[in-house]
Short mmCIF file of C-alpha atoms in Angstrom, two decimals:
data_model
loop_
_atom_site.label_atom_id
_atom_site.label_comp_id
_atom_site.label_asym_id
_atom_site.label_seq_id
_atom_site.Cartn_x
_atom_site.Cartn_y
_atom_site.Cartn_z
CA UNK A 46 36.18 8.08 101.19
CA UNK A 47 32.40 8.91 100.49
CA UNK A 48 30.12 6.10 102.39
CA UNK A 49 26.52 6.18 101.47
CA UNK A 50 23.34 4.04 102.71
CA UNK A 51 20.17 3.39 100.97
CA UNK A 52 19.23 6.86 101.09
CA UNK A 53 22.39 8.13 99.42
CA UNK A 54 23.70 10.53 103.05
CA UNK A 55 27.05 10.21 103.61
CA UNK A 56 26.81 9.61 107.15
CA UNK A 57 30.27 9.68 108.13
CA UNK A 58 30.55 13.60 106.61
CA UNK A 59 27.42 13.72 109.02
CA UNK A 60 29.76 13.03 111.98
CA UNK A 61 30.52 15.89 114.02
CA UNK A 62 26.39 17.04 113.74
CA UNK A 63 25.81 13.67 115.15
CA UNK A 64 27.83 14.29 118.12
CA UNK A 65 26.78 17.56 119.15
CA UNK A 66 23.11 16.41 118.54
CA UNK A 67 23.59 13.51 121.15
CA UNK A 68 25.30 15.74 123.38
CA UNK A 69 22.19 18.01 123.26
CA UNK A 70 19.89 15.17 123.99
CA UNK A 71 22.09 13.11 126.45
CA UNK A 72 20.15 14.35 129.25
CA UNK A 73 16.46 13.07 128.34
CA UNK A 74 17.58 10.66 126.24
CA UNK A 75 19.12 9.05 129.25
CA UNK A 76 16.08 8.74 130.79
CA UNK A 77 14.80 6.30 127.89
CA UNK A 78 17.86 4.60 128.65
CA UNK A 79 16.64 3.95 132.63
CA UNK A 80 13.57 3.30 131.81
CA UNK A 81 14.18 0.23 128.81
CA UNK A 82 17.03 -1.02 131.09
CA UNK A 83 14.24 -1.90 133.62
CA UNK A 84 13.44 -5.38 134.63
CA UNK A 85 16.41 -6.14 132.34
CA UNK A 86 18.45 -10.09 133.69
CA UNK A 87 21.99 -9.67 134.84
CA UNK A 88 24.80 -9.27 132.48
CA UNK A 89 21.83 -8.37 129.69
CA UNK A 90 22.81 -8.28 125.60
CA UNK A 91 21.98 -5.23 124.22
CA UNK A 92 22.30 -4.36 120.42
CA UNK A 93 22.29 -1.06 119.03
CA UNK A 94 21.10 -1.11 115.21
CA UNK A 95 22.13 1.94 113.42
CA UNK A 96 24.41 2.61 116.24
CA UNK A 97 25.65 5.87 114.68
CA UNK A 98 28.33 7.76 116.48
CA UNK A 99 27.09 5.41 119.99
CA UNK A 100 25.45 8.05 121.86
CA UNK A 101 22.57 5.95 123.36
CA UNK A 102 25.18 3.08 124.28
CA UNK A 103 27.02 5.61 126.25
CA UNK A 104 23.69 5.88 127.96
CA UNK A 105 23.21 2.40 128.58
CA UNK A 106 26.58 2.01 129.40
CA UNK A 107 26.69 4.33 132.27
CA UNK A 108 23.14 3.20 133.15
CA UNK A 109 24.16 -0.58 133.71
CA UNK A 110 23.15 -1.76 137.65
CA UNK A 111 26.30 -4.46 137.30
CA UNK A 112 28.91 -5.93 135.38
CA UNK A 113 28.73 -8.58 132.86
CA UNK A 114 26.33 -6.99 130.31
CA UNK A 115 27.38 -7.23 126.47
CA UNK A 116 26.86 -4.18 124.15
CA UNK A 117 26.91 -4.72 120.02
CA UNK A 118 26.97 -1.89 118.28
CA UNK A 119 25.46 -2.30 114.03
CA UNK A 120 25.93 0.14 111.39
CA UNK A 121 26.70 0.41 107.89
CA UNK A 122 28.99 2.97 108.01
CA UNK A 123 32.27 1.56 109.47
CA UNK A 124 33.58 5.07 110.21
CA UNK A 125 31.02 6.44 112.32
CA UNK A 126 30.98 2.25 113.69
CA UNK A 127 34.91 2.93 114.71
CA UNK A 128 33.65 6.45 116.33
CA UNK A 129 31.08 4.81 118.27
CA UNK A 130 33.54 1.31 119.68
CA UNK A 131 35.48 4.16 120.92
CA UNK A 132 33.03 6.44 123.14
CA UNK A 133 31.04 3.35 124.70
CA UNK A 134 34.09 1.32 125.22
CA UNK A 135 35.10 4.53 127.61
CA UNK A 136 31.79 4.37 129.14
CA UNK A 137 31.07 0.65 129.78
CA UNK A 138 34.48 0.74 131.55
CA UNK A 139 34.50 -2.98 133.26
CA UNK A 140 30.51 -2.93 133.15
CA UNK A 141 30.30 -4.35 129.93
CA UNK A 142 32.02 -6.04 126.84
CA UNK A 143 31.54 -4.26 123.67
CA UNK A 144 31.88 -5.45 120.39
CA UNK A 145 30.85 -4.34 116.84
CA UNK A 146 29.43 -5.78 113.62
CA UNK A 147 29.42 -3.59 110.05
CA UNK A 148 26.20 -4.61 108.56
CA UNK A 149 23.48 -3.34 106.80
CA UNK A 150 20.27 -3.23 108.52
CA UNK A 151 18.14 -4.37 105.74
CA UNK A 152 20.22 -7.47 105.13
CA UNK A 153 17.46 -10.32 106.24
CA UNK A 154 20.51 -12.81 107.20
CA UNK A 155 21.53 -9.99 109.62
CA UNK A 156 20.31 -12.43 112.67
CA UNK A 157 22.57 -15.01 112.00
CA UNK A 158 25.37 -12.73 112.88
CA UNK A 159 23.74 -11.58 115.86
CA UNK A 160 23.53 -13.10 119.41
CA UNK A 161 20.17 -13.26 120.47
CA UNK A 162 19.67 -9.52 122.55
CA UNK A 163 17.44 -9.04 126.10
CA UNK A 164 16.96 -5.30 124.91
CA UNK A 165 17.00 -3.96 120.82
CA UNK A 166 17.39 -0.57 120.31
CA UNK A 167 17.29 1.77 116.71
CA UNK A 168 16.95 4.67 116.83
CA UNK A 169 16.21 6.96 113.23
CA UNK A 170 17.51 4.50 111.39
CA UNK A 171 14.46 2.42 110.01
CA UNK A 172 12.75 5.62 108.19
CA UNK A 173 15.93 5.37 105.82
CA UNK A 174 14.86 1.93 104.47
CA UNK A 175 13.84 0.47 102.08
CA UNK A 176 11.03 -1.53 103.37
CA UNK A 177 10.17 0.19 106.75
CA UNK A 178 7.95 -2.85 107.94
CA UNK A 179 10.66 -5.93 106.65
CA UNK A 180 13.24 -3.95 109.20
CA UNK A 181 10.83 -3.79 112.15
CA UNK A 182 10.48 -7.66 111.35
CA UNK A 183 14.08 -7.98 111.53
CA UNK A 184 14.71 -6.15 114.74
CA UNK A 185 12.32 -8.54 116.06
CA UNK A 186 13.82 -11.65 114.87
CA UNK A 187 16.53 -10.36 116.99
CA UNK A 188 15.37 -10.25 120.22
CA UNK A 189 15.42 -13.03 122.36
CA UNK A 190 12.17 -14.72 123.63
CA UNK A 191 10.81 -12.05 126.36
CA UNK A 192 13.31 -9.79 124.81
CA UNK A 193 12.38 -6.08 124.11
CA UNK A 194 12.71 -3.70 120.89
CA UNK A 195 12.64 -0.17 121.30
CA UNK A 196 12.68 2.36 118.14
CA UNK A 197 12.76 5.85 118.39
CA UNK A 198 10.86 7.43 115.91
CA UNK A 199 8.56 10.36 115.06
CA UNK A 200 7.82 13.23 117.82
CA UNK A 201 8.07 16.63 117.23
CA UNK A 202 10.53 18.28 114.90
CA UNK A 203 13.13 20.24 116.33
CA UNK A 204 12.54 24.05 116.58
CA UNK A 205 15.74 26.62 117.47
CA UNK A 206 15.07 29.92 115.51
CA UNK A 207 12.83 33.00 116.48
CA UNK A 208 10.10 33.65 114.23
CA UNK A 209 11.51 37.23 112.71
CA UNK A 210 15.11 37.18 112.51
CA UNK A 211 15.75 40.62 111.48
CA UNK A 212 16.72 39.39 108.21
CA UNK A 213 14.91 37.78 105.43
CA UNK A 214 10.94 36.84 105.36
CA UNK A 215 9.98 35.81 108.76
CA UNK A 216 9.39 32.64 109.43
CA UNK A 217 12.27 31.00 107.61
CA UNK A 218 12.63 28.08 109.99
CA UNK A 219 9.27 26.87 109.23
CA UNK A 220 9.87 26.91 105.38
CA UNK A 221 13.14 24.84 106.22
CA UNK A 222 11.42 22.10 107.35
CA UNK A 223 8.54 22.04 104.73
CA UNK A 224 11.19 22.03 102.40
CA UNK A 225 13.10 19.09 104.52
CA UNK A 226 9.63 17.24 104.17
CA UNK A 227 9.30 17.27 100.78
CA UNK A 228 13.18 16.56 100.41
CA UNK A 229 12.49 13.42 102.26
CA UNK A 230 9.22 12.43 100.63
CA UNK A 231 11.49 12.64 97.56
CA UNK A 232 14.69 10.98 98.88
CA UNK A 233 12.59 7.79 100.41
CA UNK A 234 10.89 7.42 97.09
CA UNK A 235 14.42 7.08 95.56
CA UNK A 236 15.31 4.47 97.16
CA UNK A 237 16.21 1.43 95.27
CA UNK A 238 12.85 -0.98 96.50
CA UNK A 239 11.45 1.65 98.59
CA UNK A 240 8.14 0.77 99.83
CA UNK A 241 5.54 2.23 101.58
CA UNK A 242 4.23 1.48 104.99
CA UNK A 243 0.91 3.71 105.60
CA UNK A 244 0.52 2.90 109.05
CA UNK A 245 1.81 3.85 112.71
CA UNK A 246 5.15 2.55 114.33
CA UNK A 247 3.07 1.01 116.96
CA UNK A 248 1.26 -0.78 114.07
CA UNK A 249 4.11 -1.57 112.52
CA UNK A 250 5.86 -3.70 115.66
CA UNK A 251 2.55 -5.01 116.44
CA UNK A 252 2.42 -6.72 112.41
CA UNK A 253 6.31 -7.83 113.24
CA UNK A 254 4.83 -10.21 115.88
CA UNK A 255 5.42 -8.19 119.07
CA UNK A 256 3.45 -8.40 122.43
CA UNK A 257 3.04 -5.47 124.65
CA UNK A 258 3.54 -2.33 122.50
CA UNK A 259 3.47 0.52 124.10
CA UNK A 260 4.97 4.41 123.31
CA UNK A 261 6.45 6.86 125.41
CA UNK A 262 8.00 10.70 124.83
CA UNK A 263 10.68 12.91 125.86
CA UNK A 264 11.04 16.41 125.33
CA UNK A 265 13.86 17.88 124.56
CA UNK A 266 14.46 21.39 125.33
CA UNK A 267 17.24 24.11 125.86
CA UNK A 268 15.75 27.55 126.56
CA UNK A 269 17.73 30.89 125.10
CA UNK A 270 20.61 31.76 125.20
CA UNK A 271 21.69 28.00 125.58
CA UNK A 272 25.51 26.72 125.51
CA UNK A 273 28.01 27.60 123.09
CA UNK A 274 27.11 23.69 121.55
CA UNK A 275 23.74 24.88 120.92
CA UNK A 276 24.71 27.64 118.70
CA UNK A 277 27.11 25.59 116.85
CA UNK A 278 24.64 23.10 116.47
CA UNK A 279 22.22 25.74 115.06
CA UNK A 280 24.18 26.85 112.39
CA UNK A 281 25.10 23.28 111.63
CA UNK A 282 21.44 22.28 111.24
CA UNK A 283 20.78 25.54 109.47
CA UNK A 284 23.49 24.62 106.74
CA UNK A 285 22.20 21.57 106.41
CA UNK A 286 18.36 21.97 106.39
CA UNK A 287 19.09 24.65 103.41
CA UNK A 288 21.62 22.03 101.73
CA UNK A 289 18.95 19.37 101.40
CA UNK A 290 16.22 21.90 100.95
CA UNK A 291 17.86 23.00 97.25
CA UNK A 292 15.03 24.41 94.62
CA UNK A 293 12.48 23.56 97.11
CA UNK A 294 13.73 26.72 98.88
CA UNK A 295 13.49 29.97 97.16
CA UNK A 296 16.62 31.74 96.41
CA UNK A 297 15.99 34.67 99.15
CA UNK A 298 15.72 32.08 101.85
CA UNK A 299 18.85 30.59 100.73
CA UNK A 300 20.10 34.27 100.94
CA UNK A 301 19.18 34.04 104.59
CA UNK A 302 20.28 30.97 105.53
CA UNK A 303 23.36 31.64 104.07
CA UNK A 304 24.11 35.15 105.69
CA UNK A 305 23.19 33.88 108.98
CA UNK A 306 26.00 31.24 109.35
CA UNK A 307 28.29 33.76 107.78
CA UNK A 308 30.44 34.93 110.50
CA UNK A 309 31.01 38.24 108.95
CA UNK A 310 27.13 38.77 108.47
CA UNK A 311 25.73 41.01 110.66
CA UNK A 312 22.98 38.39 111.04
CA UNK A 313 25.71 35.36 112.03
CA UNK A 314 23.67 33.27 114.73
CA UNK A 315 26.89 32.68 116.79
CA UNK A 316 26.30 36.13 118.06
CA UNK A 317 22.61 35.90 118.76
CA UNK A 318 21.49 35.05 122.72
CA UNK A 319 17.68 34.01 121.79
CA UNK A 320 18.36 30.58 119.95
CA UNK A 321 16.84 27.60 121.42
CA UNK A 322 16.03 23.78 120.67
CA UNK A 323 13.05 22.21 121.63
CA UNK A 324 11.20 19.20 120.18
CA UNK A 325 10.49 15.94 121.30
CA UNK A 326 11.23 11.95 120.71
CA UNK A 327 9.03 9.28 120.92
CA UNK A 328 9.77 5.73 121.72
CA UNK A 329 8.13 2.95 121.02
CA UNK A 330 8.60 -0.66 122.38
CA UNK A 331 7.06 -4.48 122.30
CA UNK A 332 8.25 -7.73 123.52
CA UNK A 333 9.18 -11.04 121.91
CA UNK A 334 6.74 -13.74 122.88
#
């Protein structure tokens, strides 16, 4: 069955992208997870809000100095929830406990289900809703006193194509993501009680009451030819970015797009050596006074 959120993506349909896409980024992304699990007491909570398919729990899973910690993974979308229980349970081995809760992240009684957490972590999840700022607020509430939040969100969009193809109008990637702005300019105003929040992240956690905030980056990069993942993941993201793109896109891009994850195209990118994926996340963080 169909699961939707606030913004109407059926995440669990979104399951094996989010897999390869963590597998992709496990290597920086694991040095996020170092870096927020220092300083952190013995046997630390951590809660993962928007845990998705549990990628960055692995991460803090295998990152853990000692035994005792607790892990709760959050999401709304008790498929990809199951999914995740699964992977970090593997990972936290006797290191940690780890338990999960299907909520949704808007939900303002959400911390009375929650133990209070020595490190809160979402990441991509508070851009999808409704009120941007009420959730920051929230993930606060949840954090323990001298506890820290960490979001990841923003950085620099993802880039894996060259410029000319050999097919199409060059520079298709670049009109896939225009279109995948204006998609998502459209989708968040759609949401039931959307509102807007015309200020920074690091604004944003400051207004929820937080002490310290600070923002850090990681790039993310995979030079050509890359893994067999990374083509896969191409395509996948290519399919996808032309999907949500619809009318936005003219109808000879979606020509392109289509013929190039067409495996009897002459232009299929599972035969191409020169794709790539580079970008970069950014993290930002504040403490509970």
């Amino acid at each position: 069955m169909a699961v939707h959120t606030h913004d109407d993506i059926d995440w669990a349909d979104r399951l094996r992208s989010l897999r390869m896409a963590e597998a992709l980024d496990a290597g920086s992304t694991r040095v996020v997870a170092r870096r927020l699990l220092e300083g952190m007491p013995e046997g630390p909570t951590i809660l993962d809000v928007g845990c998705g398919v549990g990628g960055m729990s692995v991460l803090f899973a295998k990152e853990l100095a000692s035994a005792g910690a607790r892990i709760v993974l959050v999401d709304a979308t008790e498929h990809l929830l199951a999914e995740a229980r699964r992977v970090v349970s593997a990972a936290a081995e006797d290191r940690a406990t780890v338990e999960t809760v299907h909520a949704d992240v808007a939900d303002d009684g959400l911390p009375a289900r929650l133990p209070p957490a020595d490190l809160v972590w979402a990441s991509r999840v508070v851009h999808h809703l409704p009120d941007q700022q009420a959730a920051i607020d929230t993930l606060a509430r949840l954090a323990r006193p001298d506890g820290l939040v960490a979001i990841s969100e923003g950085g620099l969009d993802f880039t894996c194509l060259p410029w000319d193809l050999g097919i199409g109008r060059p520079g298709l990637e670049e009109r896939l993501l225009a279109a995948r702005g204006e998609w998502f300019a459209e989708m968040r105003a759609g949401i039931p009680g959307s509102v807007s929040m015309p200020y920074g992240w690091n604004v944003a956690l400051q207004r929820a009451g937080l002490d310290d905030v600070d923002s850090f980056g990681v790039l993310i990069h995979h030079p050509a030819p890359g893994p067999e993942l990374l083509r896969e993941f191409v395509m996948e993201r290519v399919t996808w970015l032309a999907k949500v793109a619809g009318d936005l896109l003219s109808s000879d891009d979606h020509e392109t797009a289509a013929a190039l994850v067409d495996p009897a195209s002459p232009a299929f990118l599972g035969a191409r050596q020169d794709l790539f994926l580079q970008g970069a996340k950014t993290i930002h963080c504040g403490r509970r006074s």
